[in-house]
PDB file of C-alpha atoms in Angstrom:
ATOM      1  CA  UNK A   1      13.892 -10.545  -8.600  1.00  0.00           C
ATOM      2  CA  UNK A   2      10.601 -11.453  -9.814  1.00  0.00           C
ATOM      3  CA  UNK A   3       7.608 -11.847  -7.831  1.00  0.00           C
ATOM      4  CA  UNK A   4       5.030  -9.613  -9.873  1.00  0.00           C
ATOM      5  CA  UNK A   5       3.076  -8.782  -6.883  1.00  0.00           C
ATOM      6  CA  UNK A   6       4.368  -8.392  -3.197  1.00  0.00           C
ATOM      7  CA  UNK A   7       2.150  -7.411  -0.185  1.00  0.00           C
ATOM      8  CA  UNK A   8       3.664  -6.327   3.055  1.00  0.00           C
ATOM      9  CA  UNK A   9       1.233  -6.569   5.699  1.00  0.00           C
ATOM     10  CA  UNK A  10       1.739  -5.461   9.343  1.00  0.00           C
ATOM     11  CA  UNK A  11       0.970  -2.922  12.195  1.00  0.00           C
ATOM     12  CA  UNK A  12       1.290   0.877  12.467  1.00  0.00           C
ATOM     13  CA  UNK A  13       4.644   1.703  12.748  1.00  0.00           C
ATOM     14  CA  UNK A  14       6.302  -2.071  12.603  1.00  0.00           C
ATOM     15  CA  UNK A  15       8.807  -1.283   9.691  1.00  0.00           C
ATOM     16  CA  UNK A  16       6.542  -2.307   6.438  1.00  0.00           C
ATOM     17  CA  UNK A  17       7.197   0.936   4.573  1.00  0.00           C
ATOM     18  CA  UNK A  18      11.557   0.524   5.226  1.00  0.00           C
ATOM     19  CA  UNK A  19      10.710  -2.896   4.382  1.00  0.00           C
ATOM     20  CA  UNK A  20       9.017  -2.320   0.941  1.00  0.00           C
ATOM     21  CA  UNK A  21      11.515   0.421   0.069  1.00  0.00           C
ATOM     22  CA  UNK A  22      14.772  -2.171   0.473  1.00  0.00           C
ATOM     23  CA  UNK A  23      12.248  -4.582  -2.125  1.00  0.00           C
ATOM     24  CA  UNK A  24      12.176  -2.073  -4.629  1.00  0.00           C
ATOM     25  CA  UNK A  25      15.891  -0.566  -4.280  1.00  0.00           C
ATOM     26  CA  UNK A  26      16.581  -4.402  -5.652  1.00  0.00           C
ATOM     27  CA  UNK A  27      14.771  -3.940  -8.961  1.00  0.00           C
ATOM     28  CA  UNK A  28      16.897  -3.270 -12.010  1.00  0.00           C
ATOM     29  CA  UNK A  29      13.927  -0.987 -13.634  1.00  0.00           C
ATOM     30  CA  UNK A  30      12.522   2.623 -12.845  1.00  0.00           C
ATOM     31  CA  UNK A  31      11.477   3.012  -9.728  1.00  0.00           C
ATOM     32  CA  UNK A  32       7.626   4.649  -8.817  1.00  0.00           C
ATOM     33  CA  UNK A  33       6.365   5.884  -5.593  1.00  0.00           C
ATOM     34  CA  UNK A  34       2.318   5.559  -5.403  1.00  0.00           C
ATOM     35  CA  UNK A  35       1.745   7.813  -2.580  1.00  0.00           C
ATOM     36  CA  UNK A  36      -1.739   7.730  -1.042  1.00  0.00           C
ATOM     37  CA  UNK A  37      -1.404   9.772   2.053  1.00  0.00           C
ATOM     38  CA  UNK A  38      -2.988  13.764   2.108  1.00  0.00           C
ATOM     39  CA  UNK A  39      -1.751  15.807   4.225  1.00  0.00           C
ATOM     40  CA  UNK A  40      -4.115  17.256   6.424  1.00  0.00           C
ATOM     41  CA  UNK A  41      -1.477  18.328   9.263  1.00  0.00           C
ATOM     42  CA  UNK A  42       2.110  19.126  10.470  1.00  0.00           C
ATOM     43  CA  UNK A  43       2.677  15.144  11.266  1.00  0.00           C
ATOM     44  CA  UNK A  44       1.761  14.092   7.794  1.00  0.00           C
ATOM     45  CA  UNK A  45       3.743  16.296   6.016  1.00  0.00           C
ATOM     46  CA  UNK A  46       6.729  15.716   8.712  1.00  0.00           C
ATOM     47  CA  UNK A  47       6.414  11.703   8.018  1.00  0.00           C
ATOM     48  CA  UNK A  48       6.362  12.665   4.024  1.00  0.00           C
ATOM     49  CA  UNK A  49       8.832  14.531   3.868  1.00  0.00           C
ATOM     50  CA  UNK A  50      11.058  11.991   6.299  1.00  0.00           C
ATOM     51  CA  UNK A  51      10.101   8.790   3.542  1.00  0.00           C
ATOM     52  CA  UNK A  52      10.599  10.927   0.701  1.00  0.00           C
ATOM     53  CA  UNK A  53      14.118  11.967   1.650  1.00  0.00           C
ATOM     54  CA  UNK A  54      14.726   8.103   2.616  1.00  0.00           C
ATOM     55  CA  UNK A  55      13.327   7.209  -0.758  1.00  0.00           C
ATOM     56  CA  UNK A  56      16.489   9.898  -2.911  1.00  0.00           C
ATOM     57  CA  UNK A  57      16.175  11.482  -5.940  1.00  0.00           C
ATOM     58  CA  UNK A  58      16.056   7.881  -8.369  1.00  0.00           C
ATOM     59  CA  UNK A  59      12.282   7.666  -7.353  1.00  0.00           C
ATOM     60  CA  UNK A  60       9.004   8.916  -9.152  1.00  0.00           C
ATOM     61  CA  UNK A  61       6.508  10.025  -7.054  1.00  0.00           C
ATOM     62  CA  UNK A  62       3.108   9.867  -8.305  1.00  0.00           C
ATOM     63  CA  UNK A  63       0.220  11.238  -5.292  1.00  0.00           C
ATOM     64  CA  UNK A  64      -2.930   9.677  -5.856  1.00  0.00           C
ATOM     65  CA  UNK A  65      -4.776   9.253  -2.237  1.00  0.00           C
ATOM     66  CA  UNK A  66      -7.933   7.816  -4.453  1.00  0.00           C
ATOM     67  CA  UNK A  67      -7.144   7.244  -7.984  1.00  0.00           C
ATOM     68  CA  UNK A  68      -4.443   4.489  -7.465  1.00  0.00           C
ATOM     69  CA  UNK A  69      -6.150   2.652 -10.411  1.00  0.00           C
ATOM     70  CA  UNK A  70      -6.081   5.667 -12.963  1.00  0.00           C
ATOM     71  CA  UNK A  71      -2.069   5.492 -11.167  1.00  0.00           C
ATOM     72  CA  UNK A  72      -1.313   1.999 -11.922  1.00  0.00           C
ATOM     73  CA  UNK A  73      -2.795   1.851 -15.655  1.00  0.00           C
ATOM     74  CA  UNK A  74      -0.531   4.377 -16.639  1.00  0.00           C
ATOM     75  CA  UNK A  75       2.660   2.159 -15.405  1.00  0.00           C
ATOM     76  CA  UNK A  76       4.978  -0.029 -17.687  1.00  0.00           C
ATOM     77  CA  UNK A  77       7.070  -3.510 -17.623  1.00  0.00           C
ATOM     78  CA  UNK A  78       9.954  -1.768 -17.357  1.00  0.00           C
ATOM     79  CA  UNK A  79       9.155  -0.120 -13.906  1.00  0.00           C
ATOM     80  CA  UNK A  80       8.160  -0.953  -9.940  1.00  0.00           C
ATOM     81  CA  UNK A  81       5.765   0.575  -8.096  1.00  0.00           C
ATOM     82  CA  UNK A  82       5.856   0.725  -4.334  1.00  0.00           C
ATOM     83  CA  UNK A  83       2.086   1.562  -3.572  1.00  0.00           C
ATOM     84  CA  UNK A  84       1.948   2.860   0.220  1.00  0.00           C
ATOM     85  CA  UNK A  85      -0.290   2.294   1.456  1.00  0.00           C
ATOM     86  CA  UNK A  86      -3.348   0.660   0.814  1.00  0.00           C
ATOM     87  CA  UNK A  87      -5.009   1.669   4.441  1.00  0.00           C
ATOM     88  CA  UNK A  88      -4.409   5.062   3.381  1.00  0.00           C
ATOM     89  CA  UNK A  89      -6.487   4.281  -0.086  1.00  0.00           C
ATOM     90  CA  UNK A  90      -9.469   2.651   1.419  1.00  0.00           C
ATOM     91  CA  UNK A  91      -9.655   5.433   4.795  1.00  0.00           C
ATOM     92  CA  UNK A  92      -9.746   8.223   2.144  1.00  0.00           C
ATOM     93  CA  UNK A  93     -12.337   6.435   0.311  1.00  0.00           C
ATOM     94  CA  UNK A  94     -14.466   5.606   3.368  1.00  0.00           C
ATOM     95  CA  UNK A  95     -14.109   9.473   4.613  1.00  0.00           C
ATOM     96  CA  UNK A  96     -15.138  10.606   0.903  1.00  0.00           C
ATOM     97  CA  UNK A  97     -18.191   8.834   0.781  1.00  0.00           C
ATOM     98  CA  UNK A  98     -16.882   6.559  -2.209  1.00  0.00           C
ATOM     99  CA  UNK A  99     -18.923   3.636  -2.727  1.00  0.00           C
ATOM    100  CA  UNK A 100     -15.937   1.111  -1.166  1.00  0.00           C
ATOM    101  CA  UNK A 101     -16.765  -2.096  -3.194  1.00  0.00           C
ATOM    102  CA  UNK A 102     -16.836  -0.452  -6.423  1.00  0.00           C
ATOM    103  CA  UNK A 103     -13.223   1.177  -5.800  1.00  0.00           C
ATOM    104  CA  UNK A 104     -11.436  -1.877  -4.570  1.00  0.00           C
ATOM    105  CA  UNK A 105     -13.096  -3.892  -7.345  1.00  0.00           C
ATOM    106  CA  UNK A 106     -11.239  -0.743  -9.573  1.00  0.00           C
ATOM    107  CA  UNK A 107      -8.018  -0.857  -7.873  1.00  0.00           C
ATOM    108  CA  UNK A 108      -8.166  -4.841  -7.937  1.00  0.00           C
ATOM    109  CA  UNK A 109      -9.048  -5.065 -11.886  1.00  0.00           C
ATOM    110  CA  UNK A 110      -5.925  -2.318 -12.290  1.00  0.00           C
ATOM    111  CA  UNK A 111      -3.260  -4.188 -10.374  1.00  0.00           C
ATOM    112  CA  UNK A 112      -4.468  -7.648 -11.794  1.00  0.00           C
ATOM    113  CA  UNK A 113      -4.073  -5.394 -15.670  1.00  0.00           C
ATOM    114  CA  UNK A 114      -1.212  -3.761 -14.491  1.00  0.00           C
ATOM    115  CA  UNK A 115       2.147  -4.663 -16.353  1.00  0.00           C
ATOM    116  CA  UNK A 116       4.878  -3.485 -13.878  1.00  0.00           C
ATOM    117  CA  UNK A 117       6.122  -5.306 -10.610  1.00  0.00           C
ATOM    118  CA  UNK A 118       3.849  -3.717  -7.683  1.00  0.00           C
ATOM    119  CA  UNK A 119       4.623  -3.847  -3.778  1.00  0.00           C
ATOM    120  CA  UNK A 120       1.675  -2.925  -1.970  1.00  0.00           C
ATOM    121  CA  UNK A 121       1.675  -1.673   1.847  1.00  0.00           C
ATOM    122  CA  UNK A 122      -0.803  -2.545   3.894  1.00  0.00           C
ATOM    123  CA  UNK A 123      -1.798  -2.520   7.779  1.00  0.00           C
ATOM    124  CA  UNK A 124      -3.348  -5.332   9.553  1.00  0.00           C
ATOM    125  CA  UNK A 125      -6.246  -3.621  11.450  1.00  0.00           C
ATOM    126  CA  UNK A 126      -7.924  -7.069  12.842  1.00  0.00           C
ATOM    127  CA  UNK A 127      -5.689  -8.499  15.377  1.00  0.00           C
ATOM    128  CA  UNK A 128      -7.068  -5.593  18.080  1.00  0.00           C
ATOM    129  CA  UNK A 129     -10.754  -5.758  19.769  1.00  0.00           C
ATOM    130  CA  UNK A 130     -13.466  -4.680  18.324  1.00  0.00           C
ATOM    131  CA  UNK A 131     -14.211  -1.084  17.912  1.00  0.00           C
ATOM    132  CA  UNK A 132     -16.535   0.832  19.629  1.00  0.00           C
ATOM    133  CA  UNK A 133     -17.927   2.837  17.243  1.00  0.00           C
ATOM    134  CA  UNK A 134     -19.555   1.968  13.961  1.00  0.00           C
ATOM    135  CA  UNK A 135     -17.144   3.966  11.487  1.00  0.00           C
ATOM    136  CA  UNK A 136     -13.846   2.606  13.138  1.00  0.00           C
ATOM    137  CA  UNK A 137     -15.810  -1.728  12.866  1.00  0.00           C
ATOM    138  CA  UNK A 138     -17.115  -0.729   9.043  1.00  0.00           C
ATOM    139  CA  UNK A 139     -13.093   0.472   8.450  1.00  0.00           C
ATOM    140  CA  UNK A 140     -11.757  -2.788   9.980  1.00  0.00           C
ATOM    141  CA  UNK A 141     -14.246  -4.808   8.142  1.00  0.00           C
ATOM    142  CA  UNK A 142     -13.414  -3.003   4.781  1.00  0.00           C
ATOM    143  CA  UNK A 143      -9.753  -3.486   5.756  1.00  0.00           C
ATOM    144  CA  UNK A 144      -9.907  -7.001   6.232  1.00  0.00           C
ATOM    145  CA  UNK A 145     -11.400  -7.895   2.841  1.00  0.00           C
ATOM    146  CA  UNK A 146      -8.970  -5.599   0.717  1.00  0.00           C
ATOM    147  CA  UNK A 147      -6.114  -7.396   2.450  1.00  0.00           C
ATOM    148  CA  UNK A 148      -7.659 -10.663   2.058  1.00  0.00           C
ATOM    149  CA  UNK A 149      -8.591  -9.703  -1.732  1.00  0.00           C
ATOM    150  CA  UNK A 150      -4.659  -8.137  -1.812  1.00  0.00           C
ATOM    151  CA  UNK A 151      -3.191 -11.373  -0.242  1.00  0.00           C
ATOM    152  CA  UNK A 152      -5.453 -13.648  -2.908  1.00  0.00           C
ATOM    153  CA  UNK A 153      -3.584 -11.808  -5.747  1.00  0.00           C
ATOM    154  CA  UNK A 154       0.045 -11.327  -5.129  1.00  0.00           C
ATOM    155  CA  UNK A 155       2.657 -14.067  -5.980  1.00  0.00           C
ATOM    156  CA  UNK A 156       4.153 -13.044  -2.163  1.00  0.00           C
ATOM    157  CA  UNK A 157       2.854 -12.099   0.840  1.00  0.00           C
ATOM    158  CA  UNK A 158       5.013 -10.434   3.959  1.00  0.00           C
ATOM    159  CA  UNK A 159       3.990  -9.965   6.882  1.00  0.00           C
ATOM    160  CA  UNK A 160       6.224  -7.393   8.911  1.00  0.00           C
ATOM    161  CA  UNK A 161       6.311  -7.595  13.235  1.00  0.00           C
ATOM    162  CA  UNK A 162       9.024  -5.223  15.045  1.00  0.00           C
ATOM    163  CA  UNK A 163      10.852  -5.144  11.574  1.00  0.00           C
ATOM    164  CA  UNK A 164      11.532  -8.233  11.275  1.00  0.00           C
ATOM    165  CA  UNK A 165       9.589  -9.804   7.629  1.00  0.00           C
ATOM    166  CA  UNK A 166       8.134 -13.615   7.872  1.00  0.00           C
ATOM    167  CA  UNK A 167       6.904 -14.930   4.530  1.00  0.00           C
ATOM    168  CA  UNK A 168       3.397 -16.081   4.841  1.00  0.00           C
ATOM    169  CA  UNK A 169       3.123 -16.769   1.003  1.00  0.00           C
ATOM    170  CA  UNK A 170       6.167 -17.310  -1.238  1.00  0.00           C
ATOM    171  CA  UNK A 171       9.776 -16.631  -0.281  1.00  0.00           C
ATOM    172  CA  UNK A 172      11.592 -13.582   1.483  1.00  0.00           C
ATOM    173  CA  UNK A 173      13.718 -11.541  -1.057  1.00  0.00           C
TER     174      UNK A 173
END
């Protein structure tokens, strides 16, 4: 298995994470968990709790819902990193107040210096209309270029629909 990069891209709720997870069981090398959720209510910690008990005991979880970069430099060749999700990243940025181009150009320049294998979750926000309020179009717009900037990177691109994976750059696993 050796496809340095992989980015699974697809809607809420269409399997991506499950997906990702089966990826990185495959790996011969320590396994990392790059968790970028908070948990601001009963539902996130219920849907934490569910992937981390899905996940077992052979996984390192590292929580960093805005320092993935800081996260990834500290990785080595010998291990995979399942980063989920990316969406997650760039909403808690936007919500913060972070100045959005500087951190993806951060998390970017860490994945592109990172030595271990990385599979990186991601939704696709811009196959819906537009939204009505300014927040929700700057989120979609910001979404759109970290996927595109994600896509541009990795050596294999995913995309996931009902559960069901179609490669859309490189080959299925």
């Amino acid at each position: 298995m050796s496809s340095r990069v992989t980015f699974i891209l697809g809607g809420a709720a269409s399997g991506k994470s499950a997906f990702a997870e089966e990826i990185v069981e495959n790996y011969v090398k320590s396994k990392v968990y790059l968790a970028t959720s908070q948990y601001l209510d009963d539902e996130m910690r219920a849907k934490v709790a569910t992937h981390r008990a899905r996940r077992g005991p052979d996984w390192t979880t590292i929580e960093a819902p805005l320092h993935c970069a800081a996260a990834l430099a500290r990785l080595g060749a010998d291990q995979v990193c399942l980063m989920d999700c990316a969406t997650m990243w760039l909403t808690n940025h936007l919500l913060s107040g972070s100045d959005i181009d500087a951190e993806q150009a951060a998390l970017l320049s860490a994945i592109d210096a990172c030595p271990a294998d990385l599979v990186i979750v991601s939704n696709e926000v811009g196959q819906g209309i537009v939204p009505e309020n300014a927040l929700a179009r700057r989120f979609r717009e910001a979404q759109g270029r970290l996927n595109i900037a994600l896509a541009g990177r990795a050596d294999r691109v995913i995309l996931i629909a009902a559960g069901l994976p179609l490669a859309i750059k490189g080959a299925l696993p």
